[in-house]
Short mmCIF file of C-alpha atoms and ligand atoms in Angstrom, two decimals:
data_model
loop_
_atom_site.label_atom_id
_atom_site.label_comp_id
_atom_site.label_asym_id
_atom_site.label_seq_id
_atom_site.Cartn_x
_atom_site.Cartn_y
_atom_site.Cartn_z
CA UNK A 1 12.02 -28.44 -3.58
CA UNK A 2 11.94 -28.99 0.19
CA UNK A 3 14.01 -26.58 2.24
CA UNK A 4 15.14 -27.35 5.76
CA UNK A 5 17.80 -26.56 8.34
CA UNK A 6 20.48 -29.17 9.05
CA UNK A 7 21.78 -28.81 12.56
CA UNK A 8 24.39 -31.59 12.52
CA UNK A 9 28.08 -31.29 11.65
CA UNK A 10 29.38 -30.49 8.22
CA UNK A 11 31.56 -33.59 8.50
CA UNK A 12 28.57 -35.88 8.78
CA UNK A 13 26.24 -34.28 6.28
CA UNK A 14 24.96 -36.65 3.58
CA UNK A 15 23.77 -35.61 0.14
CA UNK A 16 24.78 -35.31 -3.50
CA UNK A 17 26.12 -31.76 -3.77
CA UNK A 18 27.65 -29.61 -1.08
CA UNK A 19 27.95 -25.87 -1.58
CA UNK A 20 30.26 -24.09 0.81
CA UNK A 21 30.41 -20.35 1.28
CA UNK A 22 33.76 -19.06 2.52
CA UNK A 23 34.98 -15.69 3.71
CA UNK A 24 38.45 -14.26 3.15
CA UNK A 25 39.57 -14.14 6.77
CA UNK A 26 41.12 -17.29 8.26
CA UNK A 27 40.36 -19.42 5.26
CA UNK A 28 42.25 -22.44 6.63
CA UNK A 29 40.31 -22.55 9.87
CA UNK A 30 37.03 -22.66 7.91
CA UNK A 31 38.27 -25.78 6.15
CA UNK A 32 39.28 -27.86 9.17
CA UNK A 33 36.12 -30.01 9.25
CA UNK A 34 36.07 -30.65 5.52
CA UNK A 35 39.78 -31.42 5.44
CA UNK A 36 39.20 -34.06 8.11
CA UNK A 37 36.53 -35.63 5.97
CA UNK A 38 38.51 -35.46 2.72
CA UNK A 39 42.02 -36.26 3.98
CA UNK A 40 43.31 -32.71 3.85
CA UNK A 41 42.61 -32.45 0.13
CA UNK A 42 40.25 -29.50 0.32
CA UNK A 43 42.78 -26.88 1.38
CA UNK A 44 45.30 -28.35 -1.05
CA UNK A 45 42.85 -28.26 -3.95
CA UNK A 46 41.68 -24.74 -3.19
CA UNK A 47 45.27 -23.60 -2.89
CA UNK A 48 46.07 -25.05 -6.28
CA UNK A 49 43.20 -23.09 -7.81
CA UNK A 50 44.45 -19.97 -6.04
CA UNK A 51 41.12 -19.71 -4.25
CA UNK A 52 41.14 -16.77 -1.85
CA UNK A 53 37.36 -16.54 -1.14
CA UNK A 54 37.11 -13.22 -2.98
CA UNK A 55 33.51 -12.28 -3.64
CA UNK A 56 31.94 -14.55 -6.30
CA UNK A 57 35.14 -16.60 -6.72
CA UNK A 58 34.18 -20.22 -7.46
CA UNK A 59 35.98 -23.56 -7.23
CA UNK A 60 34.24 -26.81 -8.17
CA UNK A 61 35.47 -30.31 -7.33
CA UNK A 62 33.84 -33.34 -8.90
CA UNK A 63 34.47 -36.47 -6.84
CA UNK A 64 34.62 -39.83 -8.55
CA UNK A 65 33.63 -41.89 -5.56
CA UNK A 66 30.89 -41.72 -2.95
CA UNK A 67 28.74 -38.83 -1.88
CA UNK A 68 28.71 -35.87 -2.06
CA UNK A 69 29.83 -36.23 -5.66
CA UNK A 70 30.33 -32.52 -6.12
CA UNK A 71 31.75 -29.78 -3.90
CA UNK A 72 31.22 -26.17 -4.82
CA UNK A 73 33.19 -23.48 -3.00
CA UNK A 74 32.06 -19.90 -3.33
CA UNK A 75 33.89 -16.85 -2.08
CA UNK A 76 31.91 -14.31 -0.09
CA UNK A 77 34.60 -11.67 0.38
CA UNK A 78 35.11 -9.95 3.73
CA UNK A 79 32.73 -10.92 6.53
CA UNK A 80 32.06 -7.32 7.52
CA UNK A 81 30.88 -6.34 4.06
CA UNK A 82 28.29 -9.12 3.72
CA UNK A 83 24.75 -7.82 3.28
CA UNK A 84 21.52 -9.54 2.25
CA UNK A 85 22.27 -8.77 -1.37
CA UNK A 86 25.50 -10.78 -1.11
CA UNK A 87 23.62 -13.75 0.35
CA UNK A 88 21.21 -13.69 -2.60
CA UNK A 89 24.15 -13.57 -5.04
CA UNK A 90 26.09 -16.30 -3.27
CA UNK A 91 23.11 -18.67 -3.25
CA UNK A 92 22.28 -17.82 -6.87
CA UNK A 93 25.79 -18.84 -7.94
CA UNK A 94 25.48 -22.05 -5.91
CA UNK A 95 22.11 -22.83 -7.46
CA UNK A 96 23.37 -22.31 -11.03
CA UNK A 97 26.56 -24.30 -10.46
CA UNK A 98 24.60 -27.25 -9.09
CA UNK A 99 21.99 -27.21 -11.82
CA UNK A 100 21.54 -30.65 -13.34
CA UNK A 101 22.49 -32.44 -10.13
CA UNK A 102 19.80 -34.57 -8.61
CA UNK A 103 19.00 -35.53 -5.06
CA UNK A 104 19.78 -33.57 -1.94
CA UNK A 105 21.84 -30.41 -1.86
CA UNK A 106 23.55 -28.90 1.14
CA UNK A 107 24.60 -25.29 1.47
CA UNK A 108 26.82 -24.10 4.26
CA UNK A 109 27.50 -20.49 5.07
CA UNK A 110 30.12 -18.89 7.28
CA UNK A 111 29.24 -17.03 10.45
CA UNK A 112 27.83 -13.60 9.58
CA UNK A 113 25.96 -10.92 11.44
CA UNK A 114 22.68 -11.21 9.49
CA UNK A 115 19.73 -12.88 11.24
CA UNK A 116 19.69 -16.62 10.48
CA UNK A 117 16.01 -16.72 9.45
CA UNK A 118 16.50 -13.85 7.01
CA UNK A 119 19.57 -15.63 5.65
CA UNK A 120 17.61 -18.85 5.16
CA UNK A 121 14.82 -17.01 3.37
CA UNK A 122 17.29 -15.33 1.01
CA UNK A 123 19.03 -18.62 0.23
CA UNK A 124 15.75 -20.42 -0.45
CA UNK A 125 14.42 -17.65 -2.66
CA UNK A 126 17.68 -17.41 -4.55
CA UNK A 127 17.65 -21.14 -5.32
CA UNK A 128 14.22 -21.03 -6.86
CA UNK A 129 14.56 -17.67 -8.57
CA UNK A 130 18.03 -18.17 -10.05
CA UNK A 131 17.10 -21.46 -11.70
CA UNK A 132 13.76 -20.31 -13.14
CA UNK A 133 13.43 -20.89 -16.87
CA UNK A 134 10.52 -19.78 -19.02
CA UNK A 135 9.85 -22.44 -21.64
CA UNK A 136 6.21 -21.64 -22.35
CA UNK A 137 6.86 -20.45 -25.86
CA UNK A 138 9.23 -23.21 -27.00
CA UNK A 139 7.84 -25.76 -29.44
CA UNK A 140 9.52 -28.44 -27.39
CA UNK A 141 10.63 -27.82 -23.83
CA UNK A 142 13.80 -29.25 -22.36
CA UNK A 143 13.42 -31.24 -19.17
CA UNK A 144 14.13 -28.97 -16.20
CA UNK A 145 16.47 -30.72 -13.77
CA UNK A 146 14.95 -30.80 -10.34
CA UNK A 147 16.46 -30.54 -6.91
CA UNK A 148 14.58 -32.66 -4.37
CA UNK A 149 15.74 -31.04 -1.20
CA UNK A 150 17.94 -28.24 0.02
CA UNK A 151 19.48 -28.35 3.47
CA UNK A 152 21.03 -25.27 4.98
CA UNK A 153 23.96 -25.93 7.29
CA UNK A 154 25.66 -23.92 10.00
CA UNK A 155 22.63 -21.98 11.18
CA UNK A 156 20.78 -22.14 14.49
CA UNK A 157 17.38 -23.79 14.86
CA UNK A 158 15.33 -20.59 14.75
CA UNK A 159 16.62 -20.15 11.20
CA UNK A 160 13.48 -21.79 9.83
CA UNK A 161 11.13 -18.99 10.93
CA UNK A 162 10.36 -17.78 7.39
CA UNK A 163 10.79 -21.02 5.47
CA UNK A 164 7.09 -21.32 4.66
CA UNK A 165 7.10 -17.91 3.00
CA UNK A 166 9.71 -18.85 0.41
CA UNK A 167 7.46 -20.66 -2.07
CA UNK A 168 4.54 -18.17 -2.00
CA UNK A 169 6.99 -15.29 -2.52
CA UNK A 170 8.76 -17.05 -5.39
CA UNK A 171 5.44 -17.96 -7.02
CA UNK A 172 4.58 -14.26 -7.02
CA UNK A 173 7.93 -13.32 -8.57
CA UNK A 174 7.64 -16.08 -11.18
CA UNK A 175 4.14 -14.98 -12.08
CA UNK A 176 5.41 -11.45 -12.62
CA UNK A 177 8.27 -12.76 -14.78
CA UNK A 178 5.86 -14.82 -16.89
CA UNK A 179 3.51 -11.88 -17.36
CA UNK A 180 6.37 -9.61 -18.46
CA UNK A 181 8.02 -12.28 -20.61
CA UNK A 182 4.83 -13.13 -22.50
CA UNK A 183 4.72 -11.55 -25.97
CA UNK A 184 2.18 -8.83 -26.71
CA UNK A 185 0.12 -11.09 -28.98
CA UNK A 186 -0.35 -13.44 -26.03
CA UNK A 187 -0.59 -11.08 -23.08
CA UNK A 188 -3.27 -8.54 -23.98
CA UNK A 189 -5.34 -6.24 -21.75
CA UNK A 190 -8.16 -8.83 -21.77
CA UNK A 191 -5.88 -11.76 -21.02
CA UNK A 192 -4.22 -9.82 -18.20
CA UNK A 193 -7.68 -9.12 -16.76
CA UNK A 194 -8.66 -12.78 -16.99
CA UNK A 195 -5.39 -13.92 -15.40
CA UNK A 196 -6.05 -11.45 -12.56
CA UNK A 197 -9.59 -12.85 -12.25
CA UNK A 198 -8.28 -16.44 -12.13
CA UNK A 199 -5.80 -15.51 -9.41
CA UNK A 200 -8.49 -13.80 -7.37
CA UNK A 201 -10.67 -16.93 -7.62
CA UNK A 202 -7.85 -19.35 -6.78
CA UNK A 203 -6.56 -17.33 -3.86
CA UNK A 204 -9.69 -15.77 -2.44
CA UNK A 205 -9.35 -12.12 -3.43
CA UNK A 206 -12.19 -9.79 -4.36
CA UNK A 207 -12.09 -8.72 -7.99
CA UNK A 208 -13.61 -5.95 -10.10
CA UNK A 209 -12.91 -5.55 -13.80
CA UNK A 210 -14.18 -2.42 -15.56
CA UNK A 211 -14.59 -2.52 -19.33
CA UNK A 212 -14.27 0.46 -21.68
CA UNK A 213 -17.88 1.55 -21.21
CA UNK A 214 -17.57 1.46 -17.42
CA UNK A 215 -14.33 3.44 -17.57
CA UNK A 216 -16.11 5.98 -19.76
CA UNK A 217 -18.90 6.24 -17.19
CA UNK A 218 -16.21 7.06 -14.62
CA UNK A 219 -14.83 9.73 -16.95
CA UNK A 220 -11.38 8.13 -17.22
CA UNK A 221 -10.53 10.27 -20.23
CA UNK A 222 -6.74 10.04 -19.80
CA UNK A 223 -6.61 6.24 -19.65
CA UNK A 224 -9.10 5.86 -22.50
CA UNK A 225 -7.21 8.32 -24.72
CA UNK A 226 -4.21 5.99 -24.65
CA UNK A 227 -6.36 2.95 -25.43
CA UNK A 228 -8.33 4.47 -28.30
CA UNK A 229 -5.76 3.71 -31.01
CA UNK A 230 -5.81 -0.01 -30.32
CA UNK A 231 -8.16 -2.72 -31.61
CA UNK A 232 -8.03 -4.31 -28.16
CA UNK A 233 -10.40 -3.24 -25.41
CA UNK A 234 -8.82 -1.63 -22.33
CA UNK A 235 -9.52 -3.15 -18.91
CA UNK A 236 -9.37 -1.61 -15.47
CA UNK A 237 -8.39 -4.25 -12.92
CA UNK A 238 -9.00 -3.95 -9.19
CA UNK A 239 -8.17 -6.81 -6.79
CA UNK A 240 -8.74 -6.54 -3.05
CA UNK A 241 -7.08 -8.43 -0.23
CA UNK A 242 -8.64 -8.20 3.21
CA UNK A 243 -6.55 -9.71 6.00
CA UNK A 244 -8.10 -11.18 9.13
CA UNK A 245 -8.24 -9.33 12.44
CA UNK A 246 -8.82 -5.66 13.22
CA UNK A 247 -7.78 -3.39 10.35
CA UNK A 248 -4.53 -1.56 11.09
CA UNK A 249 -3.45 -0.45 7.66
CA UNK A 250 -5.04 0.02 4.25
CA UNK A 251 -2.82 0.51 1.20
CA UNK A 252 -3.19 0.73 -2.57
CA UNK A 253 -0.68 -0.53 -5.14
CA UNK A 254 -0.91 0.65 -8.73
CA UNK A 255 0.96 -0.84 -11.68
CA UNK A 256 1.43 0.56 -15.18
CA UNK A 257 -0.08 -1.98 -17.55
CA UNK A 258 0.80 -1.18 -21.16
CA UNK A 259 0.82 -4.63 -22.80
CA UNK A 260 2.55 -2.91 -25.74
CA UNK A 261 3.87 0.61 -26.18
CA UNK A 262 4.51 1.52 -29.81
CA UNK A 263 4.79 5.17 -28.82
CA UNK A 264 1.63 6.00 -30.75
CA UNK A 265 2.01 8.75 -33.41
CA UNK A 266 5.23 9.72 -31.59
CA UNK A 267 6.32 6.32 -32.81
CA UNK A 268 9.30 4.64 -31.19
CA UNK A 269 12.04 4.73 -33.81
CA UNK A 270 15.78 4.14 -33.90
CA UNK A 271 17.30 2.84 -30.69
CA UNK A 272 14.10 3.15 -28.68
CA UNK A 273 13.70 -0.64 -28.34
CA UNK A 274 10.15 -0.90 -29.67
CA UNK A 275 10.55 -4.68 -29.85
CA UNK A 276 10.95 -4.84 -26.07
CA UNK A 277 7.89 -2.77 -25.26
CA UNK A 278 5.92 -5.82 -24.18
CA UNK A 279 7.66 -5.23 -20.84
CA UNK A 280 5.77 -1.97 -20.42
CA UNK A 281 3.33 -3.79 -18.16
CA UNK A 282 6.10 -4.64 -15.67
CA UNK A 283 4.49 -2.47 -12.99
CA UNK A 284 1.21 -4.33 -13.30
CA UNK A 285 3.05 -7.67 -13.29
CA UNK A 286 4.73 -6.72 -10.00
CA UNK A 287 1.39 -5.68 -8.53
CA UNK A 288 -0.45 -8.84 -9.64
CA UNK A 289 2.48 -11.04 -8.59
CA UNK A 290 2.37 -9.37 -5.19
CA UNK A 291 -1.40 -9.93 -4.99
CA UNK A 292 -0.89 -13.65 -5.53
CA UNK A 293 1.83 -13.83 -2.88
CA UNK A 294 -0.04 -11.71 -0.33
CA UNK A 295 -3.17 -13.84 -0.75
CA UNK A 296 -1.09 -16.95 0.03
CA UNK A 297 0.85 -15.40 2.89
CA UNK A 298 -2.38 -13.92 4.35
CA UNK A 299 -0.94 -11.26 6.67
CA UNK A 300 -3.39 -9.99 9.31
CA UNK A 301 -4.79 -6.54 9.96
CA UNK A 302 -4.15 -5.17 6.49
CA UNK A 303 -6.23 -4.36 3.44
CA UNK A 304 -4.50 -4.10 0.07
CA UNK A 305 -5.93 -2.77 -3.18
CA UNK A 306 -4.19 -3.83 -6.39
CA UNK A 307 -5.01 -1.55 -9.30
CA UNK A 308 -4.09 -1.75 -12.98
CA UNK A 309 -5.40 0.31 -15.90
CA UNK A 310 -4.29 -1.90 -18.79
CA UNK A 311 -4.31 -1.18 -22.53
CA UNK A 312 -2.05 -0.89 -25.57
CA UNK A 313 -0.50 2.25 -27.06
CA UNK A 314 -1.06 1.77 -30.80
CA UNK A 315 -1.77 3.70 -33.97
CA UNK A 316 -4.91 3.70 -36.09
CA UNK A 317 -7.42 6.24 -37.40
CA UNK A 318 -8.88 6.79 -33.96
CA UNK A 319 -5.60 7.07 -32.09
CA UNK A 320 -4.89 10.30 -30.20
CA UNK A 321 -3.17 12.99 -32.21
CA UNK A 322 -0.17 14.69 -30.71
CA UNK A 323 -1.77 17.92 -29.56
CA UNK A 324 -5.12 16.47 -28.46
CA UNK A 325 -6.57 17.83 -25.23
CA UNK A 326 -8.33 15.32 -23.02
CA UNK A 327 -9.90 15.35 -19.54
CA UNK A 328 -8.89 13.00 -16.70
CA UNK A 329 -11.33 11.65 -14.09
CA UNK A 330 -10.45 14.39 -11.59
CA UNK A 331 -11.51 17.01 -14.16
CA UNK A 332 -7.99 18.16 -15.06
CA UNK A 333 -7.40 18.81 -18.76
CA UNK A 334 -4.23 17.48 -20.37
CA UNK A 335 -2.59 18.54 -23.62
CA UNK A 336 -0.97 15.41 -25.04
CA UNK A 337 2.14 16.91 -26.59
CA UNK A 338 3.75 13.47 -26.85
CA UNK A 339 1.76 10.26 -27.36
CA UNK A 340 4.74 8.21 -26.14
CA UNK A 341 4.31 9.60 -22.61
CA UNK A 342 1.25 7.36 -22.30
CA UNK A 343 2.01 5.55 -19.03
CA UNK A 344 1.43 8.65 -16.91
CA UNK A 345 -1.96 9.15 -18.61
CA UNK A 346 -3.13 5.66 -17.65
CA UNK A 347 -1.72 6.13 -14.15
CA UNK A 348 -3.47 9.48 -13.74
CA UNK A 349 -6.93 7.88 -13.74
CA UNK A 350 -5.70 4.92 -11.70
CA UNK A 351 -4.36 7.33 -9.04
CA UNK A 352 -7.66 9.24 -8.91
CA UNK A 353 -9.49 5.91 -8.52
CA UNK A 354 -7.09 4.76 -5.75
CA UNK A 355 -7.43 8.03 -3.81
CA UNK A 356 -11.21 7.63 -3.76
CA UNK A 357 -10.67 4.39 -1.77
CA UNK A 358 -9.05 6.53 0.96
CA UNK A 359 -6.03 4.28 1.63
CA UNK A 360 -3.37 5.20 4.20
CA UNK A 361 -0.67 5.03 1.53
CA UNK A 362 -0.37 4.59 -2.23
CA UNK A 363 2.58 3.17 -4.16
CA UNK A 364 2.75 3.00 -7.94
CA UNK A 365 5.25 1.04 -10.03
CA UNK A 366 5.81 1.90 -13.66
CA UNK A 367 8.23 1.44 -16.54
CA UNK A 368 7.77 5.14 -16.97
CA UNK A 369 10.82 6.81 -18.44
CA UNK A 370 13.92 6.04 -20.47
CA UNK A 371 15.48 8.92 -18.53
CA UNK A 372 15.37 6.82 -15.34
CA UNK A 373 17.37 4.09 -17.10
CA UNK A 374 19.94 6.70 -18.13
CA UNK A 375 20.15 8.00 -14.54
CA UNK A 376 20.24 4.76 -12.56
CA UNK A 377 20.98 1.90 -14.98
CA UNK A 378 19.30 -1.47 -14.85
CA UNK A 379 19.92 -2.55 -11.26
CA UNK A 380 18.34 0.38 -9.44
CA UNK A 381 14.79 1.69 -9.60
CA UNK A 382 14.01 5.37 -8.98
CA UNK A 383 11.81 6.35 -6.05
CA UNK A 384 9.87 9.61 -5.81
CA UNK A 385 7.87 10.63 -2.78
CA UNK A 386 7.32 13.68 -0.59
CA UNK A 387 7.00 11.43 2.47
CA UNK A 388 10.26 10.68 4.30
CA UNK A 389 8.46 7.94 6.23
CA UNK A 390 7.22 6.22 3.09
CA UNK A 391 10.63 6.58 1.45
CA UNK A 392 12.25 4.92 4.46
CA UNK A 393 9.80 2.00 4.62
CA UNK A 394 10.21 1.31 0.89
CA UNK A 395 14.00 1.58 1.06
CA UNK A 396 14.05 -0.90 3.94
CA UNK A 397 11.72 -3.28 2.11
CA UNK A 398 13.87 -3.14 -1.03
CA UNK A 399 17.09 -3.68 0.89
CA UNK A 400 15.71 -6.81 2.58
CA UNK A 401 14.67 -8.05 -0.86
CA UNK A 402 18.08 -7.45 -2.40
CA UNK A 403 16.40 -5.13 -4.92
CA UNK A 404 18.04 -1.80 -5.78
CA UNK A 405 16.17 1.44 -5.17
CA UNK A 406 17.26 5.08 -4.92
CA UNK A 407 15.28 8.08 -3.81
CA UNK A 408 15.19 10.89 -6.36
CA UNK A 409 14.19 14.51 -5.91
CA UNK A 410 10.59 15.62 -6.32
CA UNK A 411 11.58 19.17 -7.24
CA UNK A 412 8.40 21.20 -7.52
CA UNK A 413 9.93 24.02 -9.56
CA UNK A 414 10.35 21.59 -12.48
CA UNK A 415 6.57 21.62 -12.84
CA UNK A 416 7.13 24.76 -14.85
CA UNK A 417 8.11 22.44 -17.72
CA UNK A 418 4.61 20.94 -17.80
CA UNK A 419 2.78 24.25 -18.31
CA UNK A 420 0.38 24.21 -21.23
CA UNK A 421 -0.81 27.30 -23.08
CA UNK A 422 -4.30 25.86 -23.50
CA UNK A 423 -4.91 23.05 -21.02
CA UNK A 424 -4.27 22.65 -17.26
CA UNK A 425 -1.10 20.67 -17.92
CA UNK A 426 0.96 19.05 -20.72
CA UNK A 427 1.91 15.39 -20.48
CA UNK A 428 5.62 15.95 -21.15
CA UNK A 429 8.20 18.54 -20.21
CA UNK A 430 11.71 19.15 -21.54
CA UNK A 431 14.19 16.25 -21.91
CA UNK A 432 16.45 17.15 -18.95
CA UNK A 433 15.01 15.76 -15.72
CA UNK A 434 12.42 13.75 -17.67
CA UNK A 435 11.83 11.26 -14.84
CA UNK A 436 11.26 14.08 -12.37
CA UNK A 437 8.65 15.83 -14.49
CA UNK A 438 6.98 12.45 -15.02
CA UNK A 439 6.68 12.06 -11.23
CA UNK A 440 5.44 15.64 -10.90
CA UNK A 441 2.81 14.96 -13.55
CA UNK A 442 1.53 11.97 -11.53
CA UNK A 443 1.44 14.07 -8.37
CA UNK A 444 -1.25 16.24 -10.00
CA UNK A 445 -3.64 13.29 -9.70
CA UNK A 446 -2.95 12.39 -6.08
CA UNK A 447 -4.95 13.67 -3.13
CA UNK A 448 -2.24 15.54 -1.17
CA UNK A 449 -3.50 14.20 2.16
CA UNK A 450 -2.49 10.65 1.17
CA UNK A 451 1.22 9.71 1.31
CA UNK A 452 2.18 8.46 -2.15
CA UNK A 453 5.31 7.05 -3.73
CA UNK A 454 6.17 6.46 -7.37
CA UNK A 455 8.75 3.83 -8.37
CA UNK A 456 10.17 3.97 -11.91
CA UNK A 457 11.18 0.44 -12.90
CA UNK A 458 12.00 1.13 -16.57
CA UNK A 459 15.56 -0.13 -16.03
CA UNK A 460 15.02 -2.95 -13.56
CA UNK A 461 12.12 -4.74 -15.28
CA UNK A 462 14.39 -6.51 -17.76
CA UNK A 463 17.92 -7.97 -17.67
CA UNK A 464 20.00 -8.34 -20.83
CA UNK A 465 22.10 -11.04 -19.15
CA UNK A 466 21.50 -13.15 -16.06
CA UNK A 467 22.69 -11.42 -12.88
CA UNK A 468 22.26 -12.27 -9.21
CA UNK A 469 18.96 -14.09 -8.76
CA UNK A 470 17.62 -12.77 -12.06
CA UNK A 471 17.63 -14.80 -15.25
CA UNK A 472 18.15 -13.01 -18.56
CA UNK A 473 14.86 -11.36 -19.53
CA UNK A 474 12.03 -10.50 -17.16
CA UNK A 475 13.23 -10.02 -13.59
CA UNK A 476 9.96 -9.80 -11.67
CA UNK A 477 11.40 -6.68 -10.02
CA UNK A 478 9.30 -5.17 -7.27
CA UNK A 479 7.36 -8.20 -6.05
CA UNK A 480 9.70 -8.94 -3.14
CA UNK A 481 10.00 -5.29 -2.20
CA UNK A 482 6.23 -4.83 -2.18
CA UNK A 483 5.65 -8.02 -0.17
CA UNK A 484 8.16 -6.82 2.44
CA UNK A 485 6.63 -3.37 2.45
CA UNK A 486 3.16 -4.79 3.08
CA UNK A 487 4.15 -7.35 5.68
CA UNK A 488 6.63 -5.19 7.61
CA UNK A 489 4.82 -3.15 10.20
CA UNK A 490 5.74 0.48 10.43
CA UNK A 491 4.31 2.96 12.86
CA UNK A 492 2.97 5.90 10.96
N1 LIG B 1 7.55 2.83 -21.69
C1 LIG B 1 8.29 3.99 -21.95
C2 LIG B 1 9.50 4.15 -21.02
C3 LIG B 1 10.64 3.23 -21.26
C4 LIG B 1 11.63 3.56 -22.18
C5 LIG B 1 10.78 2.08 -20.52
C6 LIG B 1 12.71 2.73 -22.35
C7 LIG B 1 11.86 1.25 -20.69
C8 LIG B 1 12.84 1.57 -21.61
C9 LIG B 1 7.42 5.24 -21.77
O1 LIG B 1 6.10 5.09 -22.10
C10 LIG B 1 7.98 6.28 -22.68
O2 LIG B 1 7.93 6.07 -23.86
N2 LIG B 1 8.51 7.35 -22.10
C11 LIG B 1 9.08 8.40 -22.86
C12 LIG B 1 8.68 9.70 -22.25
C13 LIG B 1 9.03 10.89 -23.09
C14 LIG B 1 8.20 10.92 -24.33
C15 LIG B 1 8.82 12.13 -22.27
C16 LIG B 1 10.60 8.22 -22.83
O3 LIG B 1 11.14 7.87 -21.79
O4 LIG B 1 11.23 8.40 -23.87
MN1 LIG B 2 5.77 5.41 -24.19
ZN1 LIG B 3 5.32 3.20 -21.95
#
């Protein structure tokens, strides 16, 4: 799909489908040009459908003669309330409503206060992301209707500033969705490692993959304890991006990579959604998707480390027992009082590894706790960090991406709940505040001189129904936020 800016008049625009965004104020005056072109029938038709341009209100007109053959009107609510998120939603509705149409599409948006290049980027991303369909596992795939070109109307010429970034960003998000959507008999720790290797080769990243023996040599006892009940070998993945120019910033991204989480001997039973636990590698998918995008976007002056300790949490005769005491790579001993709190064990060794690289900042993403889903639902991820600066830069990055995030308290007194009688720490605390103790557990493995943030994506990794730019299923949450966070420059 080619995306460009059309600077001519709405009246003269040629193409097969025209999508028009409208705001509530002065509806008639927004329709003057189109009414001229269609003999006054637009306002009449919209009136008949009681169209008031309320947010997400839609009116579709199919025309029997000539082009455009379809007009799609979408309400955007009050001008003042329009944020990036609303642009993503508006364009996603337009994309879905025009699905199946061929040829050239036009999309016109009312005057708003958001930068025109940012608006263009959001519209372009929304078109590709909202119409994504994963057909890899169908015996026979349906033909996917394709849109040749998308023209964005009503914006100034500098609106094309970010157009080239749209496809690399969307490829990263789609990769993350495909990784998460793949079933656990297809996406295994080894296959994830080989996909990461392929990406590094195709896009010029450095790659290191550690096998079980190499992880053992590095004393990654926490990560390996989780993996030991599975027939599949764990893999430790490390990709490196080195941008051109003098180095200004070095960061590490870590993603939880459980290709399946059965819970272990604390087996997931009842309503714990064991059948969905293929998505427990959503953090790693976001990190690898971001690696692909960053390699293509090639921002200067930055070095990024992408780190994933991937394995399965399964049950066999060698699996960890609830009650086992193990030792992480920083020498801390952990009493595993619950084998289902496995993500934090894998992350513990990944955090120790990342700190040894001495980055300026570390961010981890993980489908870590059901408690986070209870607290924030499925549209908002939880953010834990002691650094106000890092919190701010991540919040900004998420807002620009139209991805929900909310900072949660890192209350140190709750560490009391992780006290172990025998070991240095237990892996789980009491049920109340379960996402907070999870974050506090991770903090034990972070060098306190390095600003670090933890993002719990347990709710946002998966959508029951399509919403906004997300299809039903894997959302690819986090890729766009991380790309923004890496490419935005913040003074530290
Ligand atoms: N992968 C799960 C978290 C999860 C649960 C993600 C539901 C998405 C939906 C994680 O490994 C886990 O099992 N966490 C436990 C922690 C508990 C044992 C302290 C949980 O949330 O129940
Ligand atoms: Mn678990
Ligand atoms: Zn898990």
